[in-house]
Coordinates of N, CA and C in Angstrom, one line a residue:
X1 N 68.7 -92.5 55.0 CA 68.5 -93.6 54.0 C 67.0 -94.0 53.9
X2 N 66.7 -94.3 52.5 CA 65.2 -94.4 52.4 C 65.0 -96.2 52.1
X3 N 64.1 -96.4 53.1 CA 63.7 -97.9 52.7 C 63.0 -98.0 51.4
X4 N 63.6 -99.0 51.0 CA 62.6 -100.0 49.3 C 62.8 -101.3 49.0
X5 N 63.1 -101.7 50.3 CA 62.7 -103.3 50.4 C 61.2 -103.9 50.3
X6 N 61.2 -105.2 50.5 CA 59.5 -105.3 50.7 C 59.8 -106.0 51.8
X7 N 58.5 -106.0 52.5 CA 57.9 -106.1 53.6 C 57.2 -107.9 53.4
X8 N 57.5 -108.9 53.9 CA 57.0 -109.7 54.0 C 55.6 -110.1 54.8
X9 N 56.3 -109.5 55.8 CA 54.7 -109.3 56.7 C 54.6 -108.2 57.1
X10 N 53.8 -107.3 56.8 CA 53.3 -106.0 57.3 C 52.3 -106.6 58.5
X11 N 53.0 -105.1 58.9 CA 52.3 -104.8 60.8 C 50.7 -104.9 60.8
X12 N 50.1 -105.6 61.4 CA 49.2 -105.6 61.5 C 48.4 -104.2 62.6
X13 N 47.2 -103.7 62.0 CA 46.7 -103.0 62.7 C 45.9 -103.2 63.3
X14 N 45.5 -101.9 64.8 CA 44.7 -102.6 65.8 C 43.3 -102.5 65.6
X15 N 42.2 -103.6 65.4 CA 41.2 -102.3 65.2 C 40.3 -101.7 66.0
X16 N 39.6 -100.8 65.9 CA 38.9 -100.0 66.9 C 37.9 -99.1 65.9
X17 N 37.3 -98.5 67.1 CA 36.2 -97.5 66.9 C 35.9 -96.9 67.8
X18 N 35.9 -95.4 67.5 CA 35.6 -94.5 68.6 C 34.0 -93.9 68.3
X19 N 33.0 -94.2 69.5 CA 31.9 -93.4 69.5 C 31.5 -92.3 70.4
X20 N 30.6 -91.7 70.2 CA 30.3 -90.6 70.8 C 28.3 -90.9 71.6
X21 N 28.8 -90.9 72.7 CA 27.1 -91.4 73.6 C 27.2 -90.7 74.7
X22 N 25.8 -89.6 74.5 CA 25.4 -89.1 76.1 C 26.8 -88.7 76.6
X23 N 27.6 -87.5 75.5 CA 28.6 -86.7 75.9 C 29.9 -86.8 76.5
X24 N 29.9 -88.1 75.7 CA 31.4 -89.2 76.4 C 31.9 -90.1 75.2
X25 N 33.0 -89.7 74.8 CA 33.6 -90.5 73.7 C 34.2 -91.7 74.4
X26 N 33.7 -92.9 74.0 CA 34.3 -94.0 74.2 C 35.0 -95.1 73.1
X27 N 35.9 -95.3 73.0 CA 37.2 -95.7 72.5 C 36.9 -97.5 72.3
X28 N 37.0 -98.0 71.4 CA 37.0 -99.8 71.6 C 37.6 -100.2 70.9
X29 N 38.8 -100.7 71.4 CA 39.9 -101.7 70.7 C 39.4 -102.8 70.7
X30 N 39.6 -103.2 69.2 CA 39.3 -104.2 69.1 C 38.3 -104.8 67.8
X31 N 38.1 -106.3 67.4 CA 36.8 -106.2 66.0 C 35.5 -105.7 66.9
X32 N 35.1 -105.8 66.8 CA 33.4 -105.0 67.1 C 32.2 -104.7 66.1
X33 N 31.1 -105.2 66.8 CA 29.9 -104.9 65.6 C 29.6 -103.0 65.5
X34 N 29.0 -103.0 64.8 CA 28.0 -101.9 64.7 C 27.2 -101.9 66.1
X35 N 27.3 -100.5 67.0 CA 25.8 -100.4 67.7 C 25.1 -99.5 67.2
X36 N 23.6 -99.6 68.3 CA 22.7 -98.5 68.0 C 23.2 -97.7 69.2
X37 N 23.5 -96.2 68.6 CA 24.2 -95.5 69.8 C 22.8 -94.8 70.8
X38 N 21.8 -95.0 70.1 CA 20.7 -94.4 70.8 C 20.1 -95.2 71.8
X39 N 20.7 -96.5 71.8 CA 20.5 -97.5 73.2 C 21.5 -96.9 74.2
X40 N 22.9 -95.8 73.7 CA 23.7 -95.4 75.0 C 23.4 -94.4 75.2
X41 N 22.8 -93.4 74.9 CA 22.9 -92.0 74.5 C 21.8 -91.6 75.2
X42 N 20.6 -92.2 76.1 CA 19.5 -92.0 76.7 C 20.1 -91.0 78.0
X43 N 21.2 -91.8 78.6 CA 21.7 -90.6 80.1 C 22.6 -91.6 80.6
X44 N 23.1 -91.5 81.7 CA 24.7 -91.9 81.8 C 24.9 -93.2 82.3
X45 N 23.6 -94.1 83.2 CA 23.8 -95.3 83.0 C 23.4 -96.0 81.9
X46 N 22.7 -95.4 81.0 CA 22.8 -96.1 79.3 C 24.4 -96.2 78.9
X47 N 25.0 -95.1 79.3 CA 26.1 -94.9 78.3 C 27.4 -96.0 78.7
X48 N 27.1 -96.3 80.6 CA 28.0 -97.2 80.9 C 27.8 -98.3 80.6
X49 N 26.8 -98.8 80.2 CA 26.0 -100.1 79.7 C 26.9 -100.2 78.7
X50 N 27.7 -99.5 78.0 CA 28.4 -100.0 76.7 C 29.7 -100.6 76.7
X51 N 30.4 -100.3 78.1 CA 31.1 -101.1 78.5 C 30.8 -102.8 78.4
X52 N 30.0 -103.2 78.8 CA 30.0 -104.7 79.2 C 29.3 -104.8 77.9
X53 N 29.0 -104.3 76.8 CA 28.5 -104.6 75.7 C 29.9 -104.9 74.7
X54 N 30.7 -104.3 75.1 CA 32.2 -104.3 74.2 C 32.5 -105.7 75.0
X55 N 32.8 -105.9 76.4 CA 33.4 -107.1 76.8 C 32.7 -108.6 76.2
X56 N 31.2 -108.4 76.2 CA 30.9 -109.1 75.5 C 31.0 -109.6 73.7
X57 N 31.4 -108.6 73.1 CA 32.4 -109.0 72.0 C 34.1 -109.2 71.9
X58 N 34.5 -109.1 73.2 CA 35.9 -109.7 73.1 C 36.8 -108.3 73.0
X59 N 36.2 -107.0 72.9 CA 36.8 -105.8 72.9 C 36.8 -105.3 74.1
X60 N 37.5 -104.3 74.4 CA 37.7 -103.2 75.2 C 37.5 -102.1 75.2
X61 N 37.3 -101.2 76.3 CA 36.6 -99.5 76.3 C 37.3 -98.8 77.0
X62 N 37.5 -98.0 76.2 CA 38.2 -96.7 77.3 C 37.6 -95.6 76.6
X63 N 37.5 -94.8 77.9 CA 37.0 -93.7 77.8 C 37.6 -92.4 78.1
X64 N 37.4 -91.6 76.8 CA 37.9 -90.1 76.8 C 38.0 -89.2 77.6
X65 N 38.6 -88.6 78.8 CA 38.1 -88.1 79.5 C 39.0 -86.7 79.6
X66 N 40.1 -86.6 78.9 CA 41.0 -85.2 78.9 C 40.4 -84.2 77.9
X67 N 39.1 -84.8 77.4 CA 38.7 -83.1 76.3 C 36.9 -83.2 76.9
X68 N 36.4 -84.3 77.7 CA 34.9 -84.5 78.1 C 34.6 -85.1 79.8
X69 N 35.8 -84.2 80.4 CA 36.0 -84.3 81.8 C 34.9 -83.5 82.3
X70 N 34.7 -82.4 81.9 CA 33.5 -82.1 82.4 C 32.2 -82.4 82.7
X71 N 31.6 -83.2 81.2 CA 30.1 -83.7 81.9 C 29.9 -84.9 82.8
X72 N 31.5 -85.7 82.8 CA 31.1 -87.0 83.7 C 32.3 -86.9 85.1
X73 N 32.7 -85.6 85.2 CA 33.7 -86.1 86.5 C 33.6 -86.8 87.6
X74 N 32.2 -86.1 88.2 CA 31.6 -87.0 89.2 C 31.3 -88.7 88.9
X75 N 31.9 -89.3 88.0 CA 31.2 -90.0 87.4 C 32.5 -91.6 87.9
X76 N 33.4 -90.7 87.9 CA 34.7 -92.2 87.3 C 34.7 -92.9 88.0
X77 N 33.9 -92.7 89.2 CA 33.6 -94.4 90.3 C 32.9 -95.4 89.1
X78 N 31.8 -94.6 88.9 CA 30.9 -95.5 87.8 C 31.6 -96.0 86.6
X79 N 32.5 -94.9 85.9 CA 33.2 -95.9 84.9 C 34.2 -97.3 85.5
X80 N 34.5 -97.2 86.6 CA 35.3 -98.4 87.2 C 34.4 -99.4 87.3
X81 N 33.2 -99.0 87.8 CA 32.3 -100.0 88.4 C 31.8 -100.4 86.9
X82 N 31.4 -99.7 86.2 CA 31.1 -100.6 84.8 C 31.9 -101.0 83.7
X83 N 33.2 -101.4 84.8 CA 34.0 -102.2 83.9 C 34.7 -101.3 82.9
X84 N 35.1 -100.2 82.8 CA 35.7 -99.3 81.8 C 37.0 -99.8 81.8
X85 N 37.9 -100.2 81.0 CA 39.3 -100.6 80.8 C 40.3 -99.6 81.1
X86 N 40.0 -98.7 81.0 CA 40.9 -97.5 81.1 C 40.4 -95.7 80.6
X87 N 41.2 -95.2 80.7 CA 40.9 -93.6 80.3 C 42.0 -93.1 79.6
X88 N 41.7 -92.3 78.4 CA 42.8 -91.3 78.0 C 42.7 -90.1 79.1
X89 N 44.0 -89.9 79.4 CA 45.1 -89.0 79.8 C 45.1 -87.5 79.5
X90 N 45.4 -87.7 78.7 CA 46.2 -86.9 77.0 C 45.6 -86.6 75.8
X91 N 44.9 -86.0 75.1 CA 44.3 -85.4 73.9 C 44.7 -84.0 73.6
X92 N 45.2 -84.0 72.1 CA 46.2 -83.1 71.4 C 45.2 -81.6 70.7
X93 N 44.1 -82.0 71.2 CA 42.9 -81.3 70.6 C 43.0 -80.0 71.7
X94 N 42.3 -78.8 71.0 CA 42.4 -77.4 71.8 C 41.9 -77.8 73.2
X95 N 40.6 -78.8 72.9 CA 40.2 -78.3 73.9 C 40.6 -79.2 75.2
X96 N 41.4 -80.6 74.3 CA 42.0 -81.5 75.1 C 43.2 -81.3 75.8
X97 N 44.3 -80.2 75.4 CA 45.2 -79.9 76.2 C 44.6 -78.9 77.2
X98 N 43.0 -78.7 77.8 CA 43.1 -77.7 78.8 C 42.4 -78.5 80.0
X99 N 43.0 -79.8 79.7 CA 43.0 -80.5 80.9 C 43.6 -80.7 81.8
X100 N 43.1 -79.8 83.6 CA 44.3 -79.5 84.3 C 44.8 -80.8 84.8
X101 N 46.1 -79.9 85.0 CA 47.1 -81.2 85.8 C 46.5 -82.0 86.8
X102 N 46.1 -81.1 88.1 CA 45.2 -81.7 89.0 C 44.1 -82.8 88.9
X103 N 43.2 -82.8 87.7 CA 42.0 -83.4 87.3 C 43.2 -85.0 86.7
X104 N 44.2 -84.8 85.8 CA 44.6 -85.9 85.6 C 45.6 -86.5 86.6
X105 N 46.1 -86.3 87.4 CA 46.7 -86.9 88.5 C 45.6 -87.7 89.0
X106 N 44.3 -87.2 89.1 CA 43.4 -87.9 89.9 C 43.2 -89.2 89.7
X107 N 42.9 -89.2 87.9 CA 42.8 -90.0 87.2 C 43.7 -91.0 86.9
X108 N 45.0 -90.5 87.2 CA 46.0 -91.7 86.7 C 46.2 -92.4 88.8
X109 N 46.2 -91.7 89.5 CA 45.7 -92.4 90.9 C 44.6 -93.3 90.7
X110 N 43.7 -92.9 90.4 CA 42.1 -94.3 89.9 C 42.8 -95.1 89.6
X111 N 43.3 -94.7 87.7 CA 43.8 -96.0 86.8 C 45.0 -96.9 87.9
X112 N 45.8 -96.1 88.4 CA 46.9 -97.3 89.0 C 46.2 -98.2 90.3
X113 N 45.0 -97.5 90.8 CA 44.5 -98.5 92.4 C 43.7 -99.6 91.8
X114 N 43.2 -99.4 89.7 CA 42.1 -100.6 89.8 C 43.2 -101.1 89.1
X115 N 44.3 -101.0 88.5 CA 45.2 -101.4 87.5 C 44.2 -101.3 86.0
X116 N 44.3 -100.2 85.2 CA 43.5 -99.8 84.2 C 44.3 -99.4 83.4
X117 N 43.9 -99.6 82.1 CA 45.1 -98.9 81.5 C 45.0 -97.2 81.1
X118 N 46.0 -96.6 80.7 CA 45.9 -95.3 80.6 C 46.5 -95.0 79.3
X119 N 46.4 -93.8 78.4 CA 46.5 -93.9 76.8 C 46.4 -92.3 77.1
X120 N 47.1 -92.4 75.8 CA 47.3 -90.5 75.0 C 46.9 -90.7 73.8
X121 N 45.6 -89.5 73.1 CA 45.5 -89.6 72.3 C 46.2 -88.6 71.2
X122 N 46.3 -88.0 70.1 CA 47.2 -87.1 69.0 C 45.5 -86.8 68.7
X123 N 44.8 -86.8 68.2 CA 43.5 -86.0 68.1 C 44.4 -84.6 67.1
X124 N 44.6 -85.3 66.2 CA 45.8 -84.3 65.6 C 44.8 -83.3 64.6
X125 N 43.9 -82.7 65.2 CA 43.3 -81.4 64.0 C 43.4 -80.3 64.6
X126 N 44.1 -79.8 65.5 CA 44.1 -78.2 66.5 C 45.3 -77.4 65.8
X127 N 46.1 -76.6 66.5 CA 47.0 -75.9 65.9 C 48.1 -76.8 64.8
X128 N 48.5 -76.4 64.0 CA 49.5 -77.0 63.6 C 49.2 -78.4 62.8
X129 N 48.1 -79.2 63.2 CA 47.9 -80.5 63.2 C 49.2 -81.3 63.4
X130 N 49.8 -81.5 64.8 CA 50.9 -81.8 65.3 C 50.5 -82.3 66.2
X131 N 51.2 -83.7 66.3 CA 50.7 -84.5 67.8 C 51.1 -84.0 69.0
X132 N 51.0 -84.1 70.1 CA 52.0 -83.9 71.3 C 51.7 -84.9 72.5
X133 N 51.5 -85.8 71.7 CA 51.3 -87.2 72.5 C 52.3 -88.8 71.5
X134 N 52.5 -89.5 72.5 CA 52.8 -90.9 72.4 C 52.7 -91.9 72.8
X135 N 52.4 -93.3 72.7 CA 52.2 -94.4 73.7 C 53.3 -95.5 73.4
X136 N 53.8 -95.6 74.5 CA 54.7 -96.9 74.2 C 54.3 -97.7 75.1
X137 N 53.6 -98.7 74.0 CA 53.1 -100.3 74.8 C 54.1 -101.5 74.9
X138 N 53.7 -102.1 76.1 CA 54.5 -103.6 76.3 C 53.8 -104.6 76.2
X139 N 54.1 -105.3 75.3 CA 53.1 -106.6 75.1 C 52.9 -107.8 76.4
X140 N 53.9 -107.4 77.2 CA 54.3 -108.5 77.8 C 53.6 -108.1 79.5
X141 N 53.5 -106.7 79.5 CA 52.4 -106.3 80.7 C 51.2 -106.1 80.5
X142 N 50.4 -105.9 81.5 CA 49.1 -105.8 81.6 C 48.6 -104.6 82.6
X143 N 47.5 -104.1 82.4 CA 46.7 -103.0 82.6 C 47.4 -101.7 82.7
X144 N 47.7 -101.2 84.2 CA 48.5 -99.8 84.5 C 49.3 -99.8 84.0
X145 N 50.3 -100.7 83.9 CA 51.7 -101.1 83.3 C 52.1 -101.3 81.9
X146 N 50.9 -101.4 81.4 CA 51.6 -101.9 79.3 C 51.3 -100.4 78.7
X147 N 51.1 -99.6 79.6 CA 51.0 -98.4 78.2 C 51.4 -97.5 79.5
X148 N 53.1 -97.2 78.8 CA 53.6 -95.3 78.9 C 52.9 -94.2 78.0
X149 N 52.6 -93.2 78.4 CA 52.4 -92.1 78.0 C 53.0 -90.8 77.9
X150 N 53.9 -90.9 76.8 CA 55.1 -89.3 76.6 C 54.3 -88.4 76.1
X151 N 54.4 -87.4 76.8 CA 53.5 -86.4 76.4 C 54.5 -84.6 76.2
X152 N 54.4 -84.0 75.3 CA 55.3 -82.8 75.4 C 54.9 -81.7 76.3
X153 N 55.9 -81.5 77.6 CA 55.8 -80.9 78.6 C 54.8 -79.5 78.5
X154 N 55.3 -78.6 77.1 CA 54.8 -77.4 76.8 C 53.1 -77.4 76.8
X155 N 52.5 -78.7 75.9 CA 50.7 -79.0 76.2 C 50.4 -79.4 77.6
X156 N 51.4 -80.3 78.3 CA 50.7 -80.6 79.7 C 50.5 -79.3 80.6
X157 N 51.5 -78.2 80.1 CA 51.5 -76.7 80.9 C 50.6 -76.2 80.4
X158 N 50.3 -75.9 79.3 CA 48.9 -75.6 78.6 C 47.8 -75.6 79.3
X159 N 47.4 -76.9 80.2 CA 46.5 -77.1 81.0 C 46.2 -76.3 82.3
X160 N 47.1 -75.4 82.7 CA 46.5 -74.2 83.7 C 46.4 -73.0 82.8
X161 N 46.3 -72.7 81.7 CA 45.6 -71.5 81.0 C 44.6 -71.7 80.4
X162 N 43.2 -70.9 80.1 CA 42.1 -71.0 79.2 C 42.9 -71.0 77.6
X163 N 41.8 -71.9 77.1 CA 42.8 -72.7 75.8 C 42.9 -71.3 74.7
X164 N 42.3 -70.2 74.8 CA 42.2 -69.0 74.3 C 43.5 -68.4 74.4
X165 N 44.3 -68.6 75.4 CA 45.2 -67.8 76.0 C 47.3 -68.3 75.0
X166 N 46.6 -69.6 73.9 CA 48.0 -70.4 73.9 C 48.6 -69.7 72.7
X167 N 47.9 -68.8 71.9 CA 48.9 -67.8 71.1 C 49.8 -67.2 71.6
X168 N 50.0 -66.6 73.3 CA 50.6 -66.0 73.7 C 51.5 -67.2 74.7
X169 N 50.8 -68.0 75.2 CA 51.5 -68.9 76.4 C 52.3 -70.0 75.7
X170 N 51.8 -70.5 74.8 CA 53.1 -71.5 74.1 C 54.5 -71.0 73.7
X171 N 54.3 -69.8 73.4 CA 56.0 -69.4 72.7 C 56.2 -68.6 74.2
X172 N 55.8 -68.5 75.3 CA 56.9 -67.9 76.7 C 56.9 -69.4 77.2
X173 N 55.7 -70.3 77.1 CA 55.9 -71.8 78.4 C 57.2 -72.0 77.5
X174 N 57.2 -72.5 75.8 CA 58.5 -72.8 75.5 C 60.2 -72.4 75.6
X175 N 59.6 -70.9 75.9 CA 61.2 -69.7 76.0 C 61.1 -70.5 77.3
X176 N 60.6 -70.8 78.5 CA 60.8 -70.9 79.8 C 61.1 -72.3 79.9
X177 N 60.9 -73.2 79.0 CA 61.2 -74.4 79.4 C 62.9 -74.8 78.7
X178 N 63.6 -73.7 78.0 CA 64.4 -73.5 77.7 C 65.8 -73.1 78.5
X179 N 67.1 -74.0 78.3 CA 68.4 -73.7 79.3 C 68.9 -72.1 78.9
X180 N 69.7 -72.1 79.7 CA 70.0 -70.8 79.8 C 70.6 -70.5 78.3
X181 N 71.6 -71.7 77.9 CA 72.2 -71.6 76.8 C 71.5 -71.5 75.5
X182 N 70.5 -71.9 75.8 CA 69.7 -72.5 74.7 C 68.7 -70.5 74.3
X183 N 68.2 -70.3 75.7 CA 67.6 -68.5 75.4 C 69.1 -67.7 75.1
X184 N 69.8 -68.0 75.3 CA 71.0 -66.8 75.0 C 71.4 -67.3 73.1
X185 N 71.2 -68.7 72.9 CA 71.3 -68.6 71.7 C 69.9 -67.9 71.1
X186 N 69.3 -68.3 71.4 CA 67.6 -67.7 70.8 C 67.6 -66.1 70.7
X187 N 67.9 -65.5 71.8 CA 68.0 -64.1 71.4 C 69.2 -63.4 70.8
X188 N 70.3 -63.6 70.8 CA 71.0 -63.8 69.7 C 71.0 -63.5 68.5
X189 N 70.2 -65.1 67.6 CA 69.5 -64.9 66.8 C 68.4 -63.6 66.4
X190 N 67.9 -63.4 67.4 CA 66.9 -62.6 67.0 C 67.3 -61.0 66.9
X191 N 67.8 -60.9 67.8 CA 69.1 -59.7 67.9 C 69.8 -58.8 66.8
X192 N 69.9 -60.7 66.2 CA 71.3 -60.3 64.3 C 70.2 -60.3 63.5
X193 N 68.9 -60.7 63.8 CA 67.9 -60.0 62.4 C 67.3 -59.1 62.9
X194 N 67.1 -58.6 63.9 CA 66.4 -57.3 63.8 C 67.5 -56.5 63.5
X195 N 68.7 -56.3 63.6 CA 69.9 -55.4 63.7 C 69.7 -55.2 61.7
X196 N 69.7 -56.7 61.2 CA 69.9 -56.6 59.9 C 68.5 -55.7 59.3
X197 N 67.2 -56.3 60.0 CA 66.7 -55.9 59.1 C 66.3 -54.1 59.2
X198 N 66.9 -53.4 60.4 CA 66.8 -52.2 60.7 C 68.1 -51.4 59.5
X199 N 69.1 -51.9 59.1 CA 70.2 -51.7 58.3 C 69.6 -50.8 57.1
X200 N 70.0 -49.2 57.3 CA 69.5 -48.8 56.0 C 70.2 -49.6 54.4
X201 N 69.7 -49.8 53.5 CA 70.6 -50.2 52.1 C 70.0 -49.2 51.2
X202 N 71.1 -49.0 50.1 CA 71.2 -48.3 48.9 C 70.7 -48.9 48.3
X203 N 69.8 -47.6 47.2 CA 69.0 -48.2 45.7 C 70.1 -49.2 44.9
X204 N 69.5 -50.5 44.7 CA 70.0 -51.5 44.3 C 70.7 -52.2 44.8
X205 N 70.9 -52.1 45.9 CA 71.7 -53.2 47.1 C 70.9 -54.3 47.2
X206 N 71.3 -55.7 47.0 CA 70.5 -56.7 47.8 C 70.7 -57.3 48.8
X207 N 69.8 -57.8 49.3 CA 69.9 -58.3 50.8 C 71.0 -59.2 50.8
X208 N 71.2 -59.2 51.7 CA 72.3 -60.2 52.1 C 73.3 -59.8 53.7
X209 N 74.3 -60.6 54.0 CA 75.1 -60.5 55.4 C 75.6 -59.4 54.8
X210 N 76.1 -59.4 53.8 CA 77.3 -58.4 53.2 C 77.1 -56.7 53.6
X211 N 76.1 -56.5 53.4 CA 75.2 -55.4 53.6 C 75.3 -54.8 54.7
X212 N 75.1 -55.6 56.0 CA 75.2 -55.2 57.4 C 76.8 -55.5 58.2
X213 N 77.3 -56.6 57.9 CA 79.1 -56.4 57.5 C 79.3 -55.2 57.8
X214 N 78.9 -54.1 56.1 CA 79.9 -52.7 55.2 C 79.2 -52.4 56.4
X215 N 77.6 -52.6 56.8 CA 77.4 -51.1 57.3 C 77.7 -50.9 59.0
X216 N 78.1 -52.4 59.6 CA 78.7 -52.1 60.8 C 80.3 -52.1 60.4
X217 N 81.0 -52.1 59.9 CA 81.8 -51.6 59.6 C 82.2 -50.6 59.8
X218 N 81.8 -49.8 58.6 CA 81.7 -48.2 58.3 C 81.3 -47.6 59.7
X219 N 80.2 -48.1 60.6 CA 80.1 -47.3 61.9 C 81.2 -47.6 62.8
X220 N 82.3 -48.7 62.7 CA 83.6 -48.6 63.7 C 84.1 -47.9 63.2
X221 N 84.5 -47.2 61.6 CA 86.0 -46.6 61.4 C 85.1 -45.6 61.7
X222 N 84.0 -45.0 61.6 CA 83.7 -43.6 62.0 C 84.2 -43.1 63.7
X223 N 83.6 -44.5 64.2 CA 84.1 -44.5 65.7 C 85.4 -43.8 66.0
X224 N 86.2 -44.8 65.4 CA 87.7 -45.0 65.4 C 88.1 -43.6 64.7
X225 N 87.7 -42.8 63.8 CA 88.3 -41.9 63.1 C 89.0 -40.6 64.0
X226 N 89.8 -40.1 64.2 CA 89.6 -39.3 65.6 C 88.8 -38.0 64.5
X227 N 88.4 -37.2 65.3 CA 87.8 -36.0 65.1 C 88.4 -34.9 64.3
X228 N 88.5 -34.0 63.4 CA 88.8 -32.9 62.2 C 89.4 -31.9 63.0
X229 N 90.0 -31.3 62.9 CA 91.0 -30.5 63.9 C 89.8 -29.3 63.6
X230 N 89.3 -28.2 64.2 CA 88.9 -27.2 64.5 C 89.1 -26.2 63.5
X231 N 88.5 -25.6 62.4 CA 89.1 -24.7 61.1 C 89.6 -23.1 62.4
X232 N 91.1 -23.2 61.4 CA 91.7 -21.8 62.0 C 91.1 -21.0 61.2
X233 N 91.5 -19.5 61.8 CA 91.1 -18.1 60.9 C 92.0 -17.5 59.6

């Protein structure tokens, strides 16, 4: 059923802005001015200085760290210490699902000992442009606790192969994360179209079930036919 009501009060949105300083995307919910990003972008205690620059407008900062864990790992005492609100998790981006499991457990251990919050982002331009993230917030908690993060199991597995490798590892992580019932229907499937589409047909036959029907058919009564008696002399 398609809605075509009107909407009295539309949802309000949140606002933010995501920047990019001294190789760390930092995230800020919230109204916010304009900065000069070249006051953060000097080297990495510039860049935490933008923390307490957001608090001081009434916003929040979290910082990227599932696709830009590399330049600041050693770093996430200092984002606690300058006040960072939280970290994404989760980013749907090539290079953000090759964030190992190990590296974010670490992170969601930080977020829960300072009570931080923690977020998935959909960074939705990589394969497909398909999210594989979601947040379900609770208005009514605060920090570790107001934001779940569902994430689809197949990109969190993603994260122990080089991101090069997911042409081939997404469609077996998926066959493997699959029930028994679920690959026995799958190959199946694939079974009755290779079968079909190996099916010789006659000039002017068209495709269809019918086709491989006659022609498994025809190979049972051949089966079935018993054999031509032996020509006498």
């Amino acid at each position: 059923m398609v809605f075509n009501g009107g909407v009295d009060q539309p949802i309000r949105l949140l606002p933010g802005v995501e920047w990019s300083v001294y190789d760390q995307h930092i995230v800020a919910l919230g109204a916010v001015a304009p900065i000069d990003r070249a006051v953060y972008g000097r080297d990495t205690r510039a860049m935490l200085g933008l923390f307490a620059a957001l608090h001081r407008q009434g916003a929040i900062g979290l910082a990227s760290l599932s696709e830009y864990w590399r330049q600041h790992w050693g770093d996430l005492d200092g984002f606690v210490a300058a006040g960072a609100d939280g970290f994404e998790i989760v980013n749907c981006a090539p290079r953000g699902i090759s964030f190992p499991a190990a590296a974010r457990a670490r992170v969601l251990r930080l977020a829960e000992a300072h009570d931080l919050l923690v977020v998935g982002a959909s960074d939705n331009h990589g394969w497909g442009k398909v999210t594989c993230v979601w947040n379900l917030s609770s208005p009514s908690a605060h920090g570790y606790r107001s934001n779940r993060v569902i994430a689809r199991p197949i990109a969190l597995a993603q994260g122990e192969w080089p991101p090069w490798t997911a042409a081939y590892t997404q469609p077996w992580l998926m066959f493997a994360g699959l029930s028994w019932s679920e690959r026995s229907s799958w190959l199946t499937w694939i079974l009755v179209i290779l079968i079909y589409r190996a099916v010789p047909r006659r000039a002017g036959d068209p495709p269809g079930i019918g086709i491989l029907a006659r022609s498994l058919s025809l190979k049972i009564l051949r089966l079935r036919r018993p054999p031509p008696p032996p020509p006498t002399d």
